Tab-separated table of C-alpha atoms and ligand atoms in Angstrom:
chain	number	residue	atom	x	y	z
A	1	UNK	CA	177.451	49.045	129.671
A	2	UNK	CA	178.398	49.254	125.664
A	3	UNK	CA	180.056	45.754	126.249
A	4	UNK	CA	176.956	44.390	127.468
A	5	UNK	CA	174.076	45.987	124.689
A	6	UNK	CA	176.496	43.888	122.032
A	7	UNK	CA	176.522	40.869	123.781
A	8	UNK	CA	172.633	41.373	124.147
A	9	UNK	CA	172.675	41.737	120.482
A	10	UNK	CA	174.609	39.045	119.353
A	11	UNK	CA	172.379	36.925	121.777
A	12	UNK	CA	169.471	38.340	119.902
A	13	UNK	CA	170.580	37.702	116.390
A	14	UNK	CA	171.450	33.813	117.188
A	15	UNK	CA	168.292	33.591	118.767
A	16	UNK	CA	166.183	35.084	116.022
A	17	UNK	CA	168.297	33.137	113.581
A	18	UNK	CA	167.837	30.271	114.764
A	19	UNK	CA	164.316	30.486	115.174
A	20	UNK	CA	163.669	32.447	111.640
A	21	UNK	CA	166.069	30.396	109.320
A	22	UNK	CA	163.525	27.373	108.762
A	23	UNK	CA	160.674	29.729	108.043
A	24	UNK	CA	162.953	31.693	105.858
A	25	UNK	CA	163.911	28.298	104.048
A	26	UNK	CA	160.356	27.109	103.466
A	27	UNK	CA	159.448	30.721	102.577
A	28	UNK	CA	162.368	30.337	99.925
A	29	UNK	CA	161.525	26.903	98.766
A	30	UNK	CA	157.690	27.476	98.591
A	31	UNK	CA	158.882	30.615	96.107
A	32	UNK	CA	161.231	28.141	93.973
A	33	UNK	CA	158.122	25.595	93.604
A	34	UNK	CA	155.540	28.119	92.704
A	35	UNK	CA	157.903	29.321	89.879
A	36	UNK	CA	156.736	28.283	86.248
A	37	UNK	CA	158.150	25.027	85.005
A	38	UNK	CA	159.647	25.323	81.662
A	39	UNK	CA	158.568	23.734	79.052
A	40	UNK	CA	161.684	22.418	77.749
A	41	UNK	CA	162.513	21.353	81.012
A	42	UNK	CA	159.243	19.558	81.137
A	43	UNK	CA	159.795	17.525	77.517
A	44	UNK	CA	163.670	16.858	79.049
A	45	UNK	CA	162.613	15.056	81.999
A	46	UNK	CA	160.120	13.295	79.579
A	47	UNK	CA	162.677	12.295	77.085
A	48	UNK	CA	164.885	10.680	79.519
A	49	UNK	CA	162.464	9.224	82.246
A	50	UNK	CA	160.224	6.770	80.797
A	51	UNK	CA	158.105	6.635	84.358
A	52	UNK	CA	157.127	10.167	84.147
A	53	UNK	CA	154.755	10.604	82.144
A	54	UNK	CA	152.941	7.947	83.762
A	55	UNK	CA	153.094	9.881	87.041
A	56	UNK	CA	149.772	11.040	88.078
A	57	UNK	CA	148.918	15.168	87.448
A	58	UNK	CA	149.568	15.730	91.051
A	59	UNK	CA	152.605	13.784	91.522
A	60	UNK	CA	154.223	15.687	88.675
A	61	UNK	CA	153.599	18.847	89.435
A	62	UNK	CA	155.166	17.921	92.599
A	63	UNK	CA	157.838	16.280	91.197
A	64	UNK	CA	158.594	19.857	89.065
A	65	UNK	CA	158.393	21.702	92.222
A	66	UNK	CA	161.072	19.375	93.829
A	67	UNK	CA	162.957	19.613	90.949
A	68	UNK	CA	163.342	23.479	91.149
A	69	UNK	CA	164.532	23.118	94.784
A	70	UNK	CA	166.894	20.890	94.156
A	71	UNK	CA	168.417	22.557	91.351
A	72	UNK	CA	168.508	25.936	93.237
A	73	UNK	CA	170.249	24.441	96.075
A	74	UNK	CA	172.868	21.515	95.057
A	75	UNK	CA	176.023	22.241	92.694
A	76	UNK	CA	176.837	19.802	89.828
A	77	UNK	CA	180.665	19.022	89.362
A	78	UNK	CA	181.908	17.566	86.183
A	79	UNK	CA	184.969	15.663	86.283
A	80	UNK	CA	187.275	14.235	83.762
A	81	UNK	CA	186.436	17.383	81.581
A	82	UNK	CA	182.769	16.637	81.433
A	83	UNK	CA	180.891	20.171	80.502
A	84	UNK	CA	177.443	19.493	82.836
A	85	UNK	CA	174.757	19.888	80.739
A	86	UNK	CA	170.517	21.219	81.825
A	87	UNK	CA	169.921	17.473	80.697
A	88	UNK	CA	172.094	16.149	82.822
A	89	UNK	CA	170.694	18.168	85.945
A	90	UNK	CA	167.316	17.852	85.142
A	91	UNK	CA	167.602	13.761	84.733
A	92	UNK	CA	169.902	13.081	87.983
A	93	UNK	CA	167.268	15.699	90.076
A	94	UNK	CA	163.965	14.485	88.631
A	95	UNK	CA	164.937	10.588	89.818
A	96	UNK	CA	166.239	11.941	93.168
A	97	UNK	CA	163.142	13.765	93.786
A	98	UNK	CA	160.898	10.987	92.989
A	99	UNK	CA	162.176	9.804	96.724
A	100	UNK	CA	160.841	13.115	98.070
A	101	UNK	CA	157.435	13.025	96.493
A	102	UNK	CA	156.495	12.245	99.848
A	103	UNK	CA	156.629	15.642	100.911
A	104	UNK	CA	158.838	15.217	103.936
A	105	UNK	CA	160.358	18.359	103.589
A	106	UNK	CA	164.224	17.535	103.473
A	107	UNK	CA	166.255	18.078	100.294
A	108	UNK	CA	168.984	15.506	101.197
A	109	UNK	CA	170.326	17.767	103.756
A	110	UNK	CA	174.186	16.877	104.376
A	111	UNK	CA	174.063	16.807	100.196
A	112	UNK	CA	175.702	19.842	98.351
A	113	UNK	CA	177.351	18.701	95.515
A	114	UNK	CA	176.546	15.719	92.658
A	115	UNK	CA	180.269	15.159	90.986
A	116	UNK	CA	179.428	13.379	87.135
A	117	UNK	CA	181.738	10.864	85.772
A	118	UNK	CA	181.674	10.963	81.638
A	119	UNK	CA	181.310	6.887	82.723
A	120	UNK	CA	182.893	4.351	84.788
A	121	UNK	CA	185.207	5.884	86.889
A	122	UNK	CA	188.469	4.201	88.528
A	123	UNK	CA	189.601	4.758	92.036
A	124	UNK	CA	192.255	3.555	94.433
A	125	UNK	CA	190.907	1.820	97.641
A	126	UNK	CA	192.921	0.483	100.301
A	127	UNK	CA	191.732	-2.567	102.081
A	128	UNK	CA	192.906	-4.585	105.040
A	129	UNK	CA	193.784	-7.939	104.254
A	130	UNK	CA	195.584	-9.353	107.448
A	131	UNK	CA	197.595	-8.074	110.401
A	132	UNK	CA	199.440	-5.201	109.244
A	133	UNK	CA	198.993	-6.374	105.664
A	134	UNK	CA	197.063	-3.377	103.563
A	135	UNK	CA	196.368	-3.947	99.595
A	136	UNK	CA	195.817	-1.563	97.368
A	137	UNK	CA	193.132	-1.936	94.497
A	138	UNK	CA	191.879	-0.103	91.734
A	139	UNK	CA	188.207	0.009	91.709
A	140	UNK	CA	185.826	0.109	88.713
A	141	UNK	CA	182.572	2.704	90.134
A	142	UNK	CA	179.139	3.445	88.600
A	143	UNK	CA	178.018	5.485	91.844
A	144	UNK	CA	178.938	6.223	95.618
A	145	UNK	CA	177.187	8.217	98.227
A	146	UNK	CA	179.241	10.024	100.441
A	147	UNK	CA	178.037	10.497	104.470
A	148	UNK	CA	179.318	14.339	104.337
A	149	UNK	CA	178.378	16.014	101.577
A	150	UNK	CA	178.611	14.131	97.906
A	151	UNK	CA	176.926	11.721	95.540
A	152	UNK	CA	178.854	10.873	92.390
A	153	UNK	CA	177.328	9.107	89.544
A	154	UNK	CA	178.475	8.180	85.997
A	155	UNK	CA	176.301	10.095	83.408
A	156	UNK	CA	176.636	6.865	80.948
A	157	UNK	CA	175.188	5.105	83.849
A	158	UNK	CA	172.549	7.599	84.479
A	159	UNK	CA	171.261	7.278	80.554
A	160	UNK	CA	170.729	3.733	80.791
A	161	UNK	CA	169.065	3.204	83.946
A	162	UNK	CA	166.294	6.209	83.324
A	163	UNK	CA	165.837	4.744	80.145
A	164	UNK	CA	165.548	1.258	81.071
A	165	UNK	CA	163.152	1.731	83.652
A	166	UNK	CA	161.756	-2.066	84.388
A	167	UNK	CA	164.947	-3.826	85.375
A	168	UNK	CA	165.889	-2.966	89.262
A	169	UNK	CA	168.872	-0.918	88.535
A	170	UNK	CA	169.096	2.625	88.454
A	171	UNK	CA	172.439	4.445	90.226
A	172	UNK	CA	170.475	7.864	91.006
A	173	UNK	CA	167.936	5.919	93.120
A	174	UNK	CA	170.481	4.077	94.537
A	175	UNK	CA	172.920	6.435	95.663
A	176	UNK	CA	169.999	8.853	97.099
A	177	UNK	CA	168.598	5.836	98.998
A	178	UNK	CA	171.962	5.984	100.564
A	179	UNK	CA	171.612	9.696	100.965
A	180	UNK	CA	168.595	9.526	103.238
A	181	UNK	CA	169.892	6.241	104.943
A	182	UNK	CA	173.077	8.353	105.756
A	183	UNK	CA	170.723	11.623	106.927
A	184	UNK	CA	171.239	10.607	110.388
A	185	UNK	CA	175.153	10.161	110.152
A	186	UNK	CA	174.934	6.672	109.737
A	187	UNK	CA	174.726	4.545	106.861
A	188	UNK	CA	172.864	1.250	108.032
A	189	UNK	CA	169.624	0.351	106.121
A	190	UNK	CA	167.437	2.790	108.174
A	191	UNK	CA	166.787	6.275	107.250
A	192	UNK	CA	164.910	8.973	110.255
A	193	UNK	CA	161.492	7.516	110.270
A	194	UNK	CA	157.847	9.531	110.965
A	195	UNK	CA	157.569	8.498	114.404
A	196	UNK	CA	159.704	6.731	117.071
A	197	UNK	CA	157.061	3.833	116.801
A	198	UNK	CA	158.015	2.995	113.536
A	199	UNK	CA	161.400	1.984	113.961
A	200	UNK	CA	160.796	-2.022	115.765
A	201	UNK	CA	158.393	-2.562	112.453
A	202	UNK	CA	161.080	-0.960	110.226
A	203	UNK	CA	163.804	-3.305	111.714
A	204	UNK	CA	161.485	-6.551	112.155
A	205	UNK	CA	160.684	-6.352	108.392
A	206	UNK	CA	164.253	-5.194	107.002
A	207	UNK	CA	165.740	-7.784	108.550
A	208	UNK	CA	163.563	-10.472	107.343
A	209	UNK	CA	163.629	-9.873	104.205
A	210	UNK	CA	167.751	-8.668	104.146
A	211	UNK	CA	168.296	-12.679	105.720
A	212	UNK	CA	166.111	-14.102	103.325
A	213	UNK	CA	167.935	-12.433	100.376
A	214	UNK	CA	171.293	-13.497	102.191
A	215	UNK	CA	169.861	-17.079	101.623
A	216	UNK	CA	168.933	-17.236	98.621
A	217	UNK	CA	171.934	-15.618	97.179
A	218	UNK	CA	173.742	-18.324	99.466
A	219	UNK	CA	171.648	-20.840	98.091
A	220	UNK	CA	172.098	-20.055	94.209
A	221	UNK	CA	168.178	-19.014	94.245
A	222	UNK	CA	166.866	-16.676	91.476
A	223	UNK	CA	165.895	-13.775	93.555
A	224	UNK	CA	163.274	-10.349	92.355
A	225	UNK	CA	166.179	-7.801	94.257
A	226	UNK	CA	169.798	-7.835	93.190
A	227	UNK	CA	172.386	-9.862	94.749
A	228	UNK	CA	174.542	-7.091	95.332
A	229	UNK	CA	171.327	-5.799	98.004
A	230	UNK	CA	173.292	-9.038	100.281
A	231	UNK	CA	176.334	-6.697	100.871
A	232	UNK	CA	174.739	-5.642	103.629
A	233	UNK	CA	171.539	-3.697	105.567
A	234	UNK	CA	172.665	-0.170	103.875
A	235	UNK	CA	173.081	-1.442	100.417
A	236	UNK	CA	169.764	-3.863	101.343
A	237	UNK	CA	167.889	-0.534	101.283
A	238	UNK	CA	169.151	1.021	98.849
A	239	UNK	CA	168.474	-1.868	96.520
A	240	UNK	CA	165.363	-2.601	97.729
A	241	UNK	CA	164.368	1.419	96.663
A	242	UNK	CA	165.482	0.182	93.440
A	243	UNK	CA	162.985	-2.169	93.203
A	244	UNK	CA	160.580	-0.732	94.912
A	245	UNK	CA	160.770	1.731	91.964
A	246	UNK	CA	161.402	-0.233	88.580
A	247	UNK	CA	159.627	-3.389	89.670
A	248	UNK	CA	156.865	-2.624	91.895
A	249	UNK	CA	154.730	-5.730	90.815
A	250	UNK	CA	156.960	-8.291	91.261
A	251	UNK	CA	158.250	-6.665	94.773
A	252	UNK	CA	154.793	-6.499	95.540
A	253	UNK	CA	154.234	-10.047	94.733
A	254	UNK	CA	156.977	-12.109	96.090
A	255	UNK	CA	157.797	-9.835	99.358
A	256	UNK	CA	154.403	-8.029	100.066
A	257	UNK	CA	155.793	-6.923	103.489
A	258	UNK	CA	158.537	-5.237	102.405
A	259	UNK	CA	156.608	-3.450	99.456
A	260	UNK	CA	154.461	-2.129	101.921
A	261	UNK	CA	156.817	-0.953	104.381
A	262	UNK	CA	158.723	0.978	101.535
A	263	UNK	CA	155.060	1.883	100.354
A	264	UNK	CA	154.411	3.860	103.610
A	265	UNK	CA	157.935	5.136	104.195
A	266	UNK	CA	158.341	6.771	100.345
A	267	UNK	CA	153.595	7.727	100.913
A	268	UNK	CA	153.979	6.091	96.847
A	269	UNK	CA	152.479	3.212	94.994
A	270	UNK	CA	154.535	2.600	92.061
A	271	UNK	CA	152.354	0.022	91.049
A	272	UNK	CA	149.977	2.113	89.631
A	273	UNK	CA	152.613	4.030	87.459
A	274	UNK	CA	153.158	0.733	85.598
B	301	ZN	ZN1	175.206	1.314	97.791
């Protein structure tokens, strides 16, 4: 009898936990968003992110709310002796949260920690170069996004990219676009879309644009997007995101279908910020 009651109690707790947990998370996040945004934080973001003053007052307020949630939920870890400062956290959070301005309600759910290196860092990569032949190389990296729970960036690169918001290069936009793509567990250039019917159009536009970039890169034709986007569809989506935010006019003029697709996905129109 006692065992039966205990089992029912446990089942009850699990069921209420499952039902209540998203509601509690939403409530907690709403409380964080409503907190006053410190003036010092506002000026730090303004000093580091040249696009920030150009956002509409609503977008700016929304971004501040997302930054509050991001800082409360994610862990920042300094590597190679780097001391993580408030400036680092705010700058990375503000750029990453630009991707969330559309209010889709998720905050890179798989991501737990952001690892920050002072500058370019090196990793050992093992590559199969033939049957039973494996080569180990030391590779320089500026950033990376792991499917499980981490994003890694070089602070020197973050600073360089956020101050120069016109060249289409931004390591934070790039790695966090990978996080959006990897949310379903796969890195294939297809993030979770609002409706099932959206996937067909996404695949059509992305495939056509990706193939065009690959062709232009092979032919040595100058492209709006960085040639790194021709690596694979996952890199194409990350590079297209960087270009959408940093070179919106050029992307709209030369690739209107791609611009429109990203505009619908991010629910933003960066041309307005130029
Ligand atoms: Zn990448």
